[in-house]
JSON list of C-alpha atoms in Angstrom, two decimals:
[
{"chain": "P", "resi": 1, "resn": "UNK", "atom": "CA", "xyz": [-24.47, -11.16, 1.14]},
{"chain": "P", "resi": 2, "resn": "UNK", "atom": "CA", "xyz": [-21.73, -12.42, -1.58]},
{"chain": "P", "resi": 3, "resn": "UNK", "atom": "CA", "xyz": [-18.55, -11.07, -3.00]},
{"chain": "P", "resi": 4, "resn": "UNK", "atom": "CA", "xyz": [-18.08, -12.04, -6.58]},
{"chain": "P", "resi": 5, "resn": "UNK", "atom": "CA", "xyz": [-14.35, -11.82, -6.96]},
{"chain": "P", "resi": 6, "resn": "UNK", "atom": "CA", "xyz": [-12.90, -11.23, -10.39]},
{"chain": "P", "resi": 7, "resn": "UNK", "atom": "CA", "xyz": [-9.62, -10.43, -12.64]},
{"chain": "P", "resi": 8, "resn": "UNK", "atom": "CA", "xyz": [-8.61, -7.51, -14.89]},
{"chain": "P", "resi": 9, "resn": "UNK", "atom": "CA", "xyz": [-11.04, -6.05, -17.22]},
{"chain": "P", "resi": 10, "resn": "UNK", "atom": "CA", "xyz": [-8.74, -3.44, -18.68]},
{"chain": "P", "resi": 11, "resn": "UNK", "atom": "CA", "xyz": [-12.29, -1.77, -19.67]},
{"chain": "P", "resi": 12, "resn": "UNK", "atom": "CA", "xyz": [-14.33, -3.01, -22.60]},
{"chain": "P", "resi": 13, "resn": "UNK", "atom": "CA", "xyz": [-12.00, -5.22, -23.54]},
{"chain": "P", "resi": 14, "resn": "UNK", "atom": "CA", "xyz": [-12.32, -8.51, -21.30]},
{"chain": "P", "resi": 15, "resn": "UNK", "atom": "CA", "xyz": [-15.71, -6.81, -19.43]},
{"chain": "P", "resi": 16, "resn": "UNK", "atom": "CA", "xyz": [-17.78, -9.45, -21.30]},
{"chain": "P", "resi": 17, "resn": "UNK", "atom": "CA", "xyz": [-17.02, -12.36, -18.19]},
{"chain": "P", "resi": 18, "resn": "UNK", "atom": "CA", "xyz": [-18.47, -9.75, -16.00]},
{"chain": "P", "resi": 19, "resn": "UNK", "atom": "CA", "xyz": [-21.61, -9.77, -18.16]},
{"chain": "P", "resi": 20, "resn": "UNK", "atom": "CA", "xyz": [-22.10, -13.41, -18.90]},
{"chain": "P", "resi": 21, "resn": "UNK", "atom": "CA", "xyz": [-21.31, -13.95, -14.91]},
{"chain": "P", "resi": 22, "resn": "UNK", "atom": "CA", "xyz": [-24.73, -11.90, -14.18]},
{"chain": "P", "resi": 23, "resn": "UNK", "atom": "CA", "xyz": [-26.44, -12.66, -17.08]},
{"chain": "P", "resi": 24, "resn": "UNK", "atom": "CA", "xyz": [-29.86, -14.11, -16.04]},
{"chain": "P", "resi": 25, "resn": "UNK", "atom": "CA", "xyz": [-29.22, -14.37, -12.30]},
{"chain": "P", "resi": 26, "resn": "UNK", "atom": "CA", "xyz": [-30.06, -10.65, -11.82]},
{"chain": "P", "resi": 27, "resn": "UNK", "atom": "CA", "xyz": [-32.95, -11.61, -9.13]},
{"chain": "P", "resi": 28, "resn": "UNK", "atom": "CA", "xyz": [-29.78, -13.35, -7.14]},
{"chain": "P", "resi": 29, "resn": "UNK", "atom": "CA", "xyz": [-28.57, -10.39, -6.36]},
{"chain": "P", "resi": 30, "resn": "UNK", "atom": "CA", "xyz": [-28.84, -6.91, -5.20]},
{"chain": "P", "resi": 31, "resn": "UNK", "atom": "CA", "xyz": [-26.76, -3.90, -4.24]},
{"chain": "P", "resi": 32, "resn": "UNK", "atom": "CA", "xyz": [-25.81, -5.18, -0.70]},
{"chain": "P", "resi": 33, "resn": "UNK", "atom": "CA", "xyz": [-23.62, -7.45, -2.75]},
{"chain": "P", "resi": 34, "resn": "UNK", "atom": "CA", "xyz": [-20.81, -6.96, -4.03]},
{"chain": "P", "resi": 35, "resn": "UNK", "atom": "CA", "xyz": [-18.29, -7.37, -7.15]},
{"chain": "P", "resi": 36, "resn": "UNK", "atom": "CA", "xyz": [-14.45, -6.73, -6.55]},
{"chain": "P", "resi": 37, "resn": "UNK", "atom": "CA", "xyz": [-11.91, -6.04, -9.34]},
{"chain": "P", "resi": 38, "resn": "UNK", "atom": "CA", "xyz": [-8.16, -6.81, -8.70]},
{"chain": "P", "resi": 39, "resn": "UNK", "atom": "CA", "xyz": [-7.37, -4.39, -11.05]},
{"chain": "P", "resi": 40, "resn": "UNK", "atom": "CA", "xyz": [-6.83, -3.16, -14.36]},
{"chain": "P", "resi": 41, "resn": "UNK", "atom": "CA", "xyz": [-10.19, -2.16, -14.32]},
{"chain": "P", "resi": 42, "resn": "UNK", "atom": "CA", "xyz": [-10.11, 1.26, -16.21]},
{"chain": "P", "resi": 43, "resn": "UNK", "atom": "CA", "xyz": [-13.01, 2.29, -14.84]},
{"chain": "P", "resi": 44, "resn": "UNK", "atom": "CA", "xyz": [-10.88, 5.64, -15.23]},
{"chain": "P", "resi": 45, "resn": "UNK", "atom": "CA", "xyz": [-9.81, 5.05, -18.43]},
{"chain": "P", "resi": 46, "resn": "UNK", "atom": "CA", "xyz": [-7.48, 5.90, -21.10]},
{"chain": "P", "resi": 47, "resn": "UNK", "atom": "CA", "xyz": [-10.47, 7.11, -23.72]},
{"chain": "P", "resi": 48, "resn": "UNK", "atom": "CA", "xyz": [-13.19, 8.62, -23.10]},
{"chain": "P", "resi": 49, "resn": "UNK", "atom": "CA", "xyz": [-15.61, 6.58, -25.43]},
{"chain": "P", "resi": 50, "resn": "UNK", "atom": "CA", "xyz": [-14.37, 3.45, -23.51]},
{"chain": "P", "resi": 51, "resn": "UNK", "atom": "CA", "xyz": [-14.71, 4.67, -20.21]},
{"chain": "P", "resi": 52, "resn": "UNK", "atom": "CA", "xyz": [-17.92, 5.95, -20.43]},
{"chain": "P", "resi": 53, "resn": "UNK", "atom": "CA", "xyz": [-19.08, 2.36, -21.98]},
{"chain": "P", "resi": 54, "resn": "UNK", "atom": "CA", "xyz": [-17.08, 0.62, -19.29]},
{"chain": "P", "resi": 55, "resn": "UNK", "atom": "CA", "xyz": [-19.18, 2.59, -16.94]},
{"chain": "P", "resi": 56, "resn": "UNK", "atom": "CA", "xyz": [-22.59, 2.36, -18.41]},
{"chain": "P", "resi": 57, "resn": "UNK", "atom": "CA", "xyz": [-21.86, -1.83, -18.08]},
{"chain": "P", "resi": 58, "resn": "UNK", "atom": "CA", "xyz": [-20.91, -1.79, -14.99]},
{"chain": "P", "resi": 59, "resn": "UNK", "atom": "CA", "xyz": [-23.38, 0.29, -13.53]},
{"chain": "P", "resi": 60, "resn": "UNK", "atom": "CA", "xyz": [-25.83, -2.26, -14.45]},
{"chain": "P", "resi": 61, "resn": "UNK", "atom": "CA", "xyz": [-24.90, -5.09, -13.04]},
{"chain": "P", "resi": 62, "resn": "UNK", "atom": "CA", "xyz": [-26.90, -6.03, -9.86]},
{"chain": "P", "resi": 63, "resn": "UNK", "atom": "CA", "xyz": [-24.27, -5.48, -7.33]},
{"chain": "P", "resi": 64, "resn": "UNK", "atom": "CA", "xyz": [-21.81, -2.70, -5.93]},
{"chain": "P", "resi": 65, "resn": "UNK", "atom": "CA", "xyz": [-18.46, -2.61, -8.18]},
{"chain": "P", "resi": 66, "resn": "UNK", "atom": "CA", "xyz": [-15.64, -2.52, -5.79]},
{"chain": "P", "resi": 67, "resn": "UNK", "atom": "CA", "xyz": [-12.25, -1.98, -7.15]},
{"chain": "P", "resi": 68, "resn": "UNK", "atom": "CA", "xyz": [-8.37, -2.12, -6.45]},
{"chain": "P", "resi": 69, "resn": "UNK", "atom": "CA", "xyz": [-6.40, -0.08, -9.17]},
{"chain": "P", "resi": 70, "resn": "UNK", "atom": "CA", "xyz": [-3.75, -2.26, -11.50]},
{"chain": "P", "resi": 71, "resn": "UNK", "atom": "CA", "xyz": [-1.33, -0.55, -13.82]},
{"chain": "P", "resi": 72, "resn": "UNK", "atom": "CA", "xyz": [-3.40, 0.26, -16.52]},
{"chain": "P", "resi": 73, "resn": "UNK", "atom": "CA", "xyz": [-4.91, 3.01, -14.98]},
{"chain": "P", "resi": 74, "resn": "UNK", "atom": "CA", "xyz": [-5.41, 6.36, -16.02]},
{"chain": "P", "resi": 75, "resn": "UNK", "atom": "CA", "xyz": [-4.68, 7.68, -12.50]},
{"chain": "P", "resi": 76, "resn": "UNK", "atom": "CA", "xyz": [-4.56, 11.16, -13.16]},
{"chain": "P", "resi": 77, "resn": "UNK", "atom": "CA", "xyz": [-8.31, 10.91, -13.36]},
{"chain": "P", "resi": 78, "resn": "UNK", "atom": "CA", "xyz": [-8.69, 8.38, -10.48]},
{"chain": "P", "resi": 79, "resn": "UNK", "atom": "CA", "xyz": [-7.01, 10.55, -8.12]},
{"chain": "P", "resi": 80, "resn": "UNK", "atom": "CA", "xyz": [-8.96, 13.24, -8.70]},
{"chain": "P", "resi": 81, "resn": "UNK", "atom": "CA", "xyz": [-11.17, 12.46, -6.74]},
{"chain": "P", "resi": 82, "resn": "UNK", "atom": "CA", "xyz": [-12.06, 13.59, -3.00]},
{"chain": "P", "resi": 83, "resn": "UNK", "atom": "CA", "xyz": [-10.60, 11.05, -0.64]},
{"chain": "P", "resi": 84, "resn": "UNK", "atom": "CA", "xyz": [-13.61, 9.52, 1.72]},
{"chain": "P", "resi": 85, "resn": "UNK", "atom": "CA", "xyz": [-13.46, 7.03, 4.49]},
{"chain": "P", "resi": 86, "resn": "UNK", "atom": "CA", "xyz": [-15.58, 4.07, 3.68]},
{"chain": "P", "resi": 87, "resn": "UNK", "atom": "CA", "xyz": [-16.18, 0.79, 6.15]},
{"chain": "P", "resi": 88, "resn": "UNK", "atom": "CA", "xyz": [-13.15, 1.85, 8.11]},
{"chain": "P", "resi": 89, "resn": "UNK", "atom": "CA", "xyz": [-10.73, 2.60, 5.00]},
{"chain": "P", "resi": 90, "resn": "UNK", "atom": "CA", "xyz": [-9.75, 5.10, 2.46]},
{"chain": "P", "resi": 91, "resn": "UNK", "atom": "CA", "xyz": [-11.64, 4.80, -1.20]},
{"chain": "P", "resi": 92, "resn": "UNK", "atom": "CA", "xyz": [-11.94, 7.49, -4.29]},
{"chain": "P", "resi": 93, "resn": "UNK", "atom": "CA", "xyz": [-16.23, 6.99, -4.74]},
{"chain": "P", "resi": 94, "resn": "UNK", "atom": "CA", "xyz": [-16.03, 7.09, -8.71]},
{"chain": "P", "resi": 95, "resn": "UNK", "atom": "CA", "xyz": [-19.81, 6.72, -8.30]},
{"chain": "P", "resi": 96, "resn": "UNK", "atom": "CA", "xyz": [-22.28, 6.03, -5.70]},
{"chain": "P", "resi": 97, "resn": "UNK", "atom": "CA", "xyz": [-22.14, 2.29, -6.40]},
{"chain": "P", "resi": 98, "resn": "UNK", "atom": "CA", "xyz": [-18.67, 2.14, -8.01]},
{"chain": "P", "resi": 99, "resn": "UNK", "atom": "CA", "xyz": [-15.99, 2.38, -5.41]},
{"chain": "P", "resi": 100, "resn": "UNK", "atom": "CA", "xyz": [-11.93, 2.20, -5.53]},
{"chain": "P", "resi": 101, "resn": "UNK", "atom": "CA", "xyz": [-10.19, 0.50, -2.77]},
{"chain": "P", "resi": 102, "resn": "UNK", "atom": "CA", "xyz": [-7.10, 2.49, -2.30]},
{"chain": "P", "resi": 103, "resn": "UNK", "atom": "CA", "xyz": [-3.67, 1.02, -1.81]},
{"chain": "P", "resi": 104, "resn": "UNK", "atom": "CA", "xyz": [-2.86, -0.24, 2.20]},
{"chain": "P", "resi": 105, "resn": "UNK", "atom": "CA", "xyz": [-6.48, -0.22, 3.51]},
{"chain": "P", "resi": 106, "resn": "UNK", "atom": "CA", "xyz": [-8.34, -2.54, 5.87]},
{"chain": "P", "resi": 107, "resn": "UNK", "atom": "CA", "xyz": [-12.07, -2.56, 4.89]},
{"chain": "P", "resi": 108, "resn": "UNK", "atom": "CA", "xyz": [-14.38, -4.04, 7.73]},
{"chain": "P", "resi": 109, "resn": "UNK", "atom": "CA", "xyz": [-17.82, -4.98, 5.66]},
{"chain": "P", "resi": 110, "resn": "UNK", "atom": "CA", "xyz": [-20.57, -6.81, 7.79]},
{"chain": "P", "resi": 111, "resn": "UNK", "atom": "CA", "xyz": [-17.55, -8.51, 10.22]},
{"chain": "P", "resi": 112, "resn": "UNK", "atom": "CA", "xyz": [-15.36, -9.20, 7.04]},
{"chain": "P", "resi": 113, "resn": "UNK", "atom": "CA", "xyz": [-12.11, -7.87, 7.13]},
{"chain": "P", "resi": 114, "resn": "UNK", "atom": "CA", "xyz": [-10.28, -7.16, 3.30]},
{"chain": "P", "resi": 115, "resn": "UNK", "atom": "CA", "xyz": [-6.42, -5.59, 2.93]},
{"chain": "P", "resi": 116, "resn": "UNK", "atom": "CA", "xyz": [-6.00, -4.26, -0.07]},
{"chain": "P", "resi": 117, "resn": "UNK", "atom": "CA", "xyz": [-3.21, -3.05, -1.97]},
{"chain": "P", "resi": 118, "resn": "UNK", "atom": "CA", "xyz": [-3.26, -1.79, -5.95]},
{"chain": "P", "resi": 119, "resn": "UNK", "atom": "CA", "xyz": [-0.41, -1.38, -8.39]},
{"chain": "P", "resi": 120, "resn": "UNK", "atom": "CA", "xyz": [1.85, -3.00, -10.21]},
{"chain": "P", "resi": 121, "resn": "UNK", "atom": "CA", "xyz": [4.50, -2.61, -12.99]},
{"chain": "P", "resi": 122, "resn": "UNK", "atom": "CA", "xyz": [3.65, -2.16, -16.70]},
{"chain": "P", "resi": 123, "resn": "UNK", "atom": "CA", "xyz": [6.18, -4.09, -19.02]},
{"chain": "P", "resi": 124, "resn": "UNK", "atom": "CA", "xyz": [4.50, -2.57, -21.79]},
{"chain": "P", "resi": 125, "resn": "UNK", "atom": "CA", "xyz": [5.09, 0.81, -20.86]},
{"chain": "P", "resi": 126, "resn": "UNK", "atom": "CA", "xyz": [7.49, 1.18, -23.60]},
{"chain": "P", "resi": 127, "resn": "UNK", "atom": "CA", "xyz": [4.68, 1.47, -26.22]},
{"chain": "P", "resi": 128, "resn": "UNK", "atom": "CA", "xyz": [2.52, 3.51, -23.79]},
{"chain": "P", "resi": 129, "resn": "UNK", "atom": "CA", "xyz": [2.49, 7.57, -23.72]},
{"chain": "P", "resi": 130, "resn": "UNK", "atom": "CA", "xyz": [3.28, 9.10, -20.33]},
{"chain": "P", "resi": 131, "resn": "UNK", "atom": "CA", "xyz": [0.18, 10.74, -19.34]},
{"chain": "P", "resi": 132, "resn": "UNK", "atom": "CA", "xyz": [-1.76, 9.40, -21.23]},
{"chain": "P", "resi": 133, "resn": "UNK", "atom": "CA", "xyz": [-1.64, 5.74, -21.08]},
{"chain": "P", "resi": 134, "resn": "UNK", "atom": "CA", "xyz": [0.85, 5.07, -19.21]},
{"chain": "P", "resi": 135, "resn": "UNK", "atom": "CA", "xyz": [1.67, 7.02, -15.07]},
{"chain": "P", "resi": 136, "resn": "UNK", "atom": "CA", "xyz": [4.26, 6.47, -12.88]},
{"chain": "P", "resi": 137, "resn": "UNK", "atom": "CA", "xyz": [1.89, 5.90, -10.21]},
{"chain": "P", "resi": 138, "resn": "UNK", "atom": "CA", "xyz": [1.19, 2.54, -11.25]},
{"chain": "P", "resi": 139, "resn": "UNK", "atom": "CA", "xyz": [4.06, 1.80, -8.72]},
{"chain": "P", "resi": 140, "resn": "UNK", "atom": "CA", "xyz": [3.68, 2.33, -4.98]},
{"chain": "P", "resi": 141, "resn": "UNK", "atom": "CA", "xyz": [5.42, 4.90, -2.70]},
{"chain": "P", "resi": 142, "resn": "UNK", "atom": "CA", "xyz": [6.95, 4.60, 0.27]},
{"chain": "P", "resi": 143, "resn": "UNK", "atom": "CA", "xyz": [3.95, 6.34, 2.41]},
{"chain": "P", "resi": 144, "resn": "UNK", "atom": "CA", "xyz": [2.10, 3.81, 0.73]},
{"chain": "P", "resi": 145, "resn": "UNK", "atom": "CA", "xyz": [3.95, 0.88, 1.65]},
{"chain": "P", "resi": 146, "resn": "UNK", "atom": "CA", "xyz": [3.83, 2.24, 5.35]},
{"chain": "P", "resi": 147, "resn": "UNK", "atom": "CA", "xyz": [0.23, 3.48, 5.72]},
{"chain": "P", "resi": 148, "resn": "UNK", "atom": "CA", "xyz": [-0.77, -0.72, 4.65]},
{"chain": "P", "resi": 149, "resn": "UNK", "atom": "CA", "xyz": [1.88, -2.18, 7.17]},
{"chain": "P", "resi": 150, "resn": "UNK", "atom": "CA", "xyz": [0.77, 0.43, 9.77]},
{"chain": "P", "resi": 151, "resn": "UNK", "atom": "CA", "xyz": [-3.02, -0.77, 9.04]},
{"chain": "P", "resi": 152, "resn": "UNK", "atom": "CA", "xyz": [-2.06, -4.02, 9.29]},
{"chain": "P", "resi": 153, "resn": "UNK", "atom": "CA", "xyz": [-0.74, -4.09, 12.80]},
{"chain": "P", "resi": 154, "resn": "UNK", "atom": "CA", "xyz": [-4.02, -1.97, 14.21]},
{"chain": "P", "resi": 155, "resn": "UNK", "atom": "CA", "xyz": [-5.83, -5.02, 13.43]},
{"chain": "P", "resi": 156, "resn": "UNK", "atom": "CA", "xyz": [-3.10, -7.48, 14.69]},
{"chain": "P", "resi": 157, "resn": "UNK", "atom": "CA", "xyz": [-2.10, -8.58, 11.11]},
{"chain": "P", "resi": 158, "resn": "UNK", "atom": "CA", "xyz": [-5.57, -10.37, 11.43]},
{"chain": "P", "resi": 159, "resn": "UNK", "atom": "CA", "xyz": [-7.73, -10.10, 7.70]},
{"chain": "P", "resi": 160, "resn": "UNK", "atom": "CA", "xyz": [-10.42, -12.69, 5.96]},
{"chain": "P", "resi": 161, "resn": "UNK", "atom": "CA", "xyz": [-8.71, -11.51, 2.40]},
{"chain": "P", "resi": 162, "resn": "UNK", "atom": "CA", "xyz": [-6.61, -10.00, 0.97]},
{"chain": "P", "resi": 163, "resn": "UNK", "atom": "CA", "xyz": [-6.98, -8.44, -2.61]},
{"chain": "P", "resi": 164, "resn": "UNK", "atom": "CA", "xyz": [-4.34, -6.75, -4.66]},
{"chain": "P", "resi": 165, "resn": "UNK", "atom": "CA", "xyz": [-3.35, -6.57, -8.47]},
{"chain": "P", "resi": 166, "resn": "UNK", "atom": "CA", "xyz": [0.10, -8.34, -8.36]},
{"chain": "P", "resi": 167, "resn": "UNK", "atom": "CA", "xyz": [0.98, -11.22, -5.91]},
{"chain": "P", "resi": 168, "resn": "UNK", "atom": "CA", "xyz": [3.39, -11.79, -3.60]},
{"chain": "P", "resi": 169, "resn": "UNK", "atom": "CA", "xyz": [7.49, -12.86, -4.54]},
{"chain": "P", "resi": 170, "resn": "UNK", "atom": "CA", "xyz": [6.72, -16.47, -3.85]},
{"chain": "P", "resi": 171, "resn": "UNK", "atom": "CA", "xyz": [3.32, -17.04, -5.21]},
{"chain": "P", "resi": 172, "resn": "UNK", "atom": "CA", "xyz": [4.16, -15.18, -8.38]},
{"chain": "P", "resi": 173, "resn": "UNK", "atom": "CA", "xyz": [8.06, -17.17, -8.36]},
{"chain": "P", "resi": 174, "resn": "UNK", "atom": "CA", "xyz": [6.06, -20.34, -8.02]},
{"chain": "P", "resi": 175, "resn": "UNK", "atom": "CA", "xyz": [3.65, -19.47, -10.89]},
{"chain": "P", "resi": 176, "resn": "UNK", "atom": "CA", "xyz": [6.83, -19.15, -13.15]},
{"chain": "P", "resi": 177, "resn": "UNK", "atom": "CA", "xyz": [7.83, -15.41, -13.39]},
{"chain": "P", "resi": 178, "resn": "UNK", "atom": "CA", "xyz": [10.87, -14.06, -12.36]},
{"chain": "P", "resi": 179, "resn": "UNK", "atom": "CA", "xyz": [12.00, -10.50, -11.94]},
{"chain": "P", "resi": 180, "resn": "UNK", "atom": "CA", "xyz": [10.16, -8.04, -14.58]},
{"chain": "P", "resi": 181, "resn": "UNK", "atom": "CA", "xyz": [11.82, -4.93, -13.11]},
{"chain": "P", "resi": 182, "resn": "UNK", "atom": "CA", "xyz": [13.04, -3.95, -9.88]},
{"chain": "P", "resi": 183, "resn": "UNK", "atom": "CA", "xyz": [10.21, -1.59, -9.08]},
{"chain": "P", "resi": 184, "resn": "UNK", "atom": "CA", "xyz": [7.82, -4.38, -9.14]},
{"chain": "P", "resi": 185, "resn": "UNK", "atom": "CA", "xyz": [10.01, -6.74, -7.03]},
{"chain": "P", "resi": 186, "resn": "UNK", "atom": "CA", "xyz": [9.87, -4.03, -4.49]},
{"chain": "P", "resi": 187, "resn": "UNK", "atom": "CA", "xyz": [6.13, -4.56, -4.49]},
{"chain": "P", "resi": 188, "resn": "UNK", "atom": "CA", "xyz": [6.28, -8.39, -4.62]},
{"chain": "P", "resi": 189, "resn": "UNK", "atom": "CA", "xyz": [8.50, -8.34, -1.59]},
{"chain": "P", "resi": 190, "resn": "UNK", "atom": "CA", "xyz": [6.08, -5.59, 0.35]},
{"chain": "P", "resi": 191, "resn": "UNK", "atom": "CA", "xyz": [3.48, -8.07, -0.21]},
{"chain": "P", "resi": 192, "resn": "UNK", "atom": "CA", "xyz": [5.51, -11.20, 0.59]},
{"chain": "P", "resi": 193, "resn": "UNK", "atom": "CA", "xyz": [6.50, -9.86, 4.17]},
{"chain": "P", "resi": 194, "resn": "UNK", "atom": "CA", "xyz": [1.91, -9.37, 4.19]},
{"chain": "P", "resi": 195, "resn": "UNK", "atom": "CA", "xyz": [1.80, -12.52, 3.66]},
{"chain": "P", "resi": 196, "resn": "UNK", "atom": "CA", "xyz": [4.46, -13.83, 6.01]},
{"chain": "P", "resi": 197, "resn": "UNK", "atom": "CA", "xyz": [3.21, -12.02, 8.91]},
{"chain": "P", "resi": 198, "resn": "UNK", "atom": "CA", "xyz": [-0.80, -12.03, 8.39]},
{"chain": "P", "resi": 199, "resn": "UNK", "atom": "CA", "xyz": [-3.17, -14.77, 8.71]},
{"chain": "P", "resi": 200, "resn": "UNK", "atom": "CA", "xyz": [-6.17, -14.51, 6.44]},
{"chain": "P", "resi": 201, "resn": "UNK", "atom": "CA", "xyz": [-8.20, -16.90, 4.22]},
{"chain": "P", "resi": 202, "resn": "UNK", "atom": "CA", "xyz": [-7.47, -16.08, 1.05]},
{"chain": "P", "resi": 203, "resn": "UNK", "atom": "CA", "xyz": [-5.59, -14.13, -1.31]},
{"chain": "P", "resi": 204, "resn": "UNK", "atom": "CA", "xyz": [-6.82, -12.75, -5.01]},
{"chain": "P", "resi": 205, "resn": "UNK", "atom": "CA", "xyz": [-4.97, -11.21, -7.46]},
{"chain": "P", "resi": 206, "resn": "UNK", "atom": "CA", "xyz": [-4.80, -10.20, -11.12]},
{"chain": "P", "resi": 207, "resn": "UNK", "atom": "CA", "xyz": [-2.50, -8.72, -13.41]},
{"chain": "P", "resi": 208, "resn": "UNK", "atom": "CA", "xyz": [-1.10, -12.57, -14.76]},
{"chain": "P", "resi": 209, "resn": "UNK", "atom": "CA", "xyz": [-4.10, -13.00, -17.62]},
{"chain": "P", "resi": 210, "resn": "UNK", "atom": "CA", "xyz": [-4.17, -16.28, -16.06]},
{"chain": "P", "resi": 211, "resn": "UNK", "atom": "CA", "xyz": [-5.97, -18.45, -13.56]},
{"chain": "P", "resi": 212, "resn": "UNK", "atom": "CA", "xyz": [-3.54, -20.24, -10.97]},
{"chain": "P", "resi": 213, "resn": "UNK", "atom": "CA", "xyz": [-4.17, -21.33, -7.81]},
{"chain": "P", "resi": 214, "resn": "UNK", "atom": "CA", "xyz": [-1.23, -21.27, -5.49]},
{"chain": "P", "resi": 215, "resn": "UNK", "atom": "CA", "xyz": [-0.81, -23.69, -2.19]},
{"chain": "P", "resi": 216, "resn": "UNK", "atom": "CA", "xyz": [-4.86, -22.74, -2.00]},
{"chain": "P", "resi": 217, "resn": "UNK", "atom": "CA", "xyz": [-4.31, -19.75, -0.61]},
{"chain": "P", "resi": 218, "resn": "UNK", "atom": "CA", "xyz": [-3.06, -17.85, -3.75]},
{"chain": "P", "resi": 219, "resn": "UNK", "atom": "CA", "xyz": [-5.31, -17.27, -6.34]},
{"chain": "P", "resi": 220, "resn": "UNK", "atom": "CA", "xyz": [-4.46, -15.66, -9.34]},
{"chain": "P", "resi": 221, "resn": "UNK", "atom": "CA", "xyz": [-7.62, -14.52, -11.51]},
{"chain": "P", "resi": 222, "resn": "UNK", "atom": "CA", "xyz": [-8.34, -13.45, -15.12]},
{"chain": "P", "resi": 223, "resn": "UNK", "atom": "CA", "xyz": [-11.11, -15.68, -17.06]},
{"chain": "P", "resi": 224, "resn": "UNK", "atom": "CA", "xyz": [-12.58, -17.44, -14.05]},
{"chain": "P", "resi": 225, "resn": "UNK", "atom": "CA", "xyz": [-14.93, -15.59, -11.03]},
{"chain": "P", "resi": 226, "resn": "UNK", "atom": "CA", "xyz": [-14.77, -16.46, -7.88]},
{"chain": "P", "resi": 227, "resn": "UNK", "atom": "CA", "xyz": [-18.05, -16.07, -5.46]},
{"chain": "P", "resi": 228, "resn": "UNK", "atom": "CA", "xyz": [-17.14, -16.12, -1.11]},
{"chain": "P", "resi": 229, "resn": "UNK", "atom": "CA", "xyz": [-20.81, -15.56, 1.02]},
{"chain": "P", "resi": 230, "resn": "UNK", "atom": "CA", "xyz": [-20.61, -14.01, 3.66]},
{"chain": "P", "resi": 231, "resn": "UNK", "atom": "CA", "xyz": [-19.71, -16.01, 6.91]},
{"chain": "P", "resi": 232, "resn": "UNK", "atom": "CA", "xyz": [-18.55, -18.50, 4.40]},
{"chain": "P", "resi": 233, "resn": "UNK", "atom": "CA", "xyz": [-15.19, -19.42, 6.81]},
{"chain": "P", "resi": 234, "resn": "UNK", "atom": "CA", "xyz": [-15.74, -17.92, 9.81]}
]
């Protein structure tokens, strides 16, 4: 079994890595394997047209789509649908083989362990219409930010990785960007006191458009893929 780790798609638009990634190497997988998005995925997307070709695409790839939401989301639509309980945490099944990892889980899948944590801040929400293309749940709540620290401490802050959209304060500082608004600092700092008081392996994120690694634990995602098999460090 593999994980194929990977950055923002925001949809059609950068879903062609995704393509090239698998392209020819479809006997190397199967279902049992799987692809995870760090968000921005639109998967549940802004346009309908889009959407539906985002999920024609991606329900052909070899592999189960796994997925952490970003900020451009249309999350009206994601959470409408039923709440499940899925390898030990809580997901929105989009499709049978299309599944969103929702915000402060621990996922147990075959002895690997995975926090995850979506959202982030949109600092072009300006030019974005509420509703529509832009939601204000792009940014976590405090239940939110509890639920994953309570989570956390049932396992005795003890994860293989962690994946979320934006990183933590100090990765993100160290990567060159300072304060884009105080709601997303808020998040930042959630996810720097994660990573201050859980050992894991790794960390992957999104949401930069760039691909940085960080002390080697830190890795920031966008053009590149990352592939971890399964007992890989353990």
């Amino acid at each position: 079994m593999s994980f194929i780790i990977a950055g923002d798609i925001h949809g059609t638009l950068d879903i062609g890595k995704l393509v090239q990634f698998f392209e020819g190497r479809e006997d190397e997988f199967s279902k049992e394997d799987y692809l995870i998005i760090c968000g921005d995925a639109c998967i549940c997307g802004f346009l309908a047209s889009d959407e539906a070709e985002t999920r024609s695409i991606i329900r052909g790839l070899p592999v189960t789509t796994l997925f952490v939401d970003g900020n451009h989301e249309n999350f009206e639509h994601l959470n409408s649908y039923r709440v499940d309980i899925w390898n030990g945490g809580k997901v929105h099944f989009i499709e049978s083989n299309i599944i969103h990892l929702m915000r402060g889980q621990v996922f147990c899948i075959d002895g690997i362990k995975f926090f995850t944590f979506g959202g982030a801040h949109s600092i072009d929400k300006m030019y974005r219409r509420e509703g529509f293309s832009w939601f204000s749940e792009e940014i976590p709540i405090k239940e939110e930010y509890e639920e994953g620290w309570n989570n956390l401490e049932k396992v005795g802050f003890r994860v293989d990785y962690i994946v979320t959209h934006t990183g933590p304060r100090e990765a993100v500082a160290a990567m060159g960007y300072g304060e884009l608004s105080d709601d997303e600092m808020e998040l930042r700092q959630f996810l720097q006191r994660v990573a201050d008081n859980t050992d894991f392996t790794a960390w992957y994120f999104g949401h930069f458009h760039e691909d940085t690694e960080v002390e080697e634990q830190f890795i920031c995602l966008f053009d590149e893929m990352v592939t971890v098999h399964l007992h890989e460090d353990n």
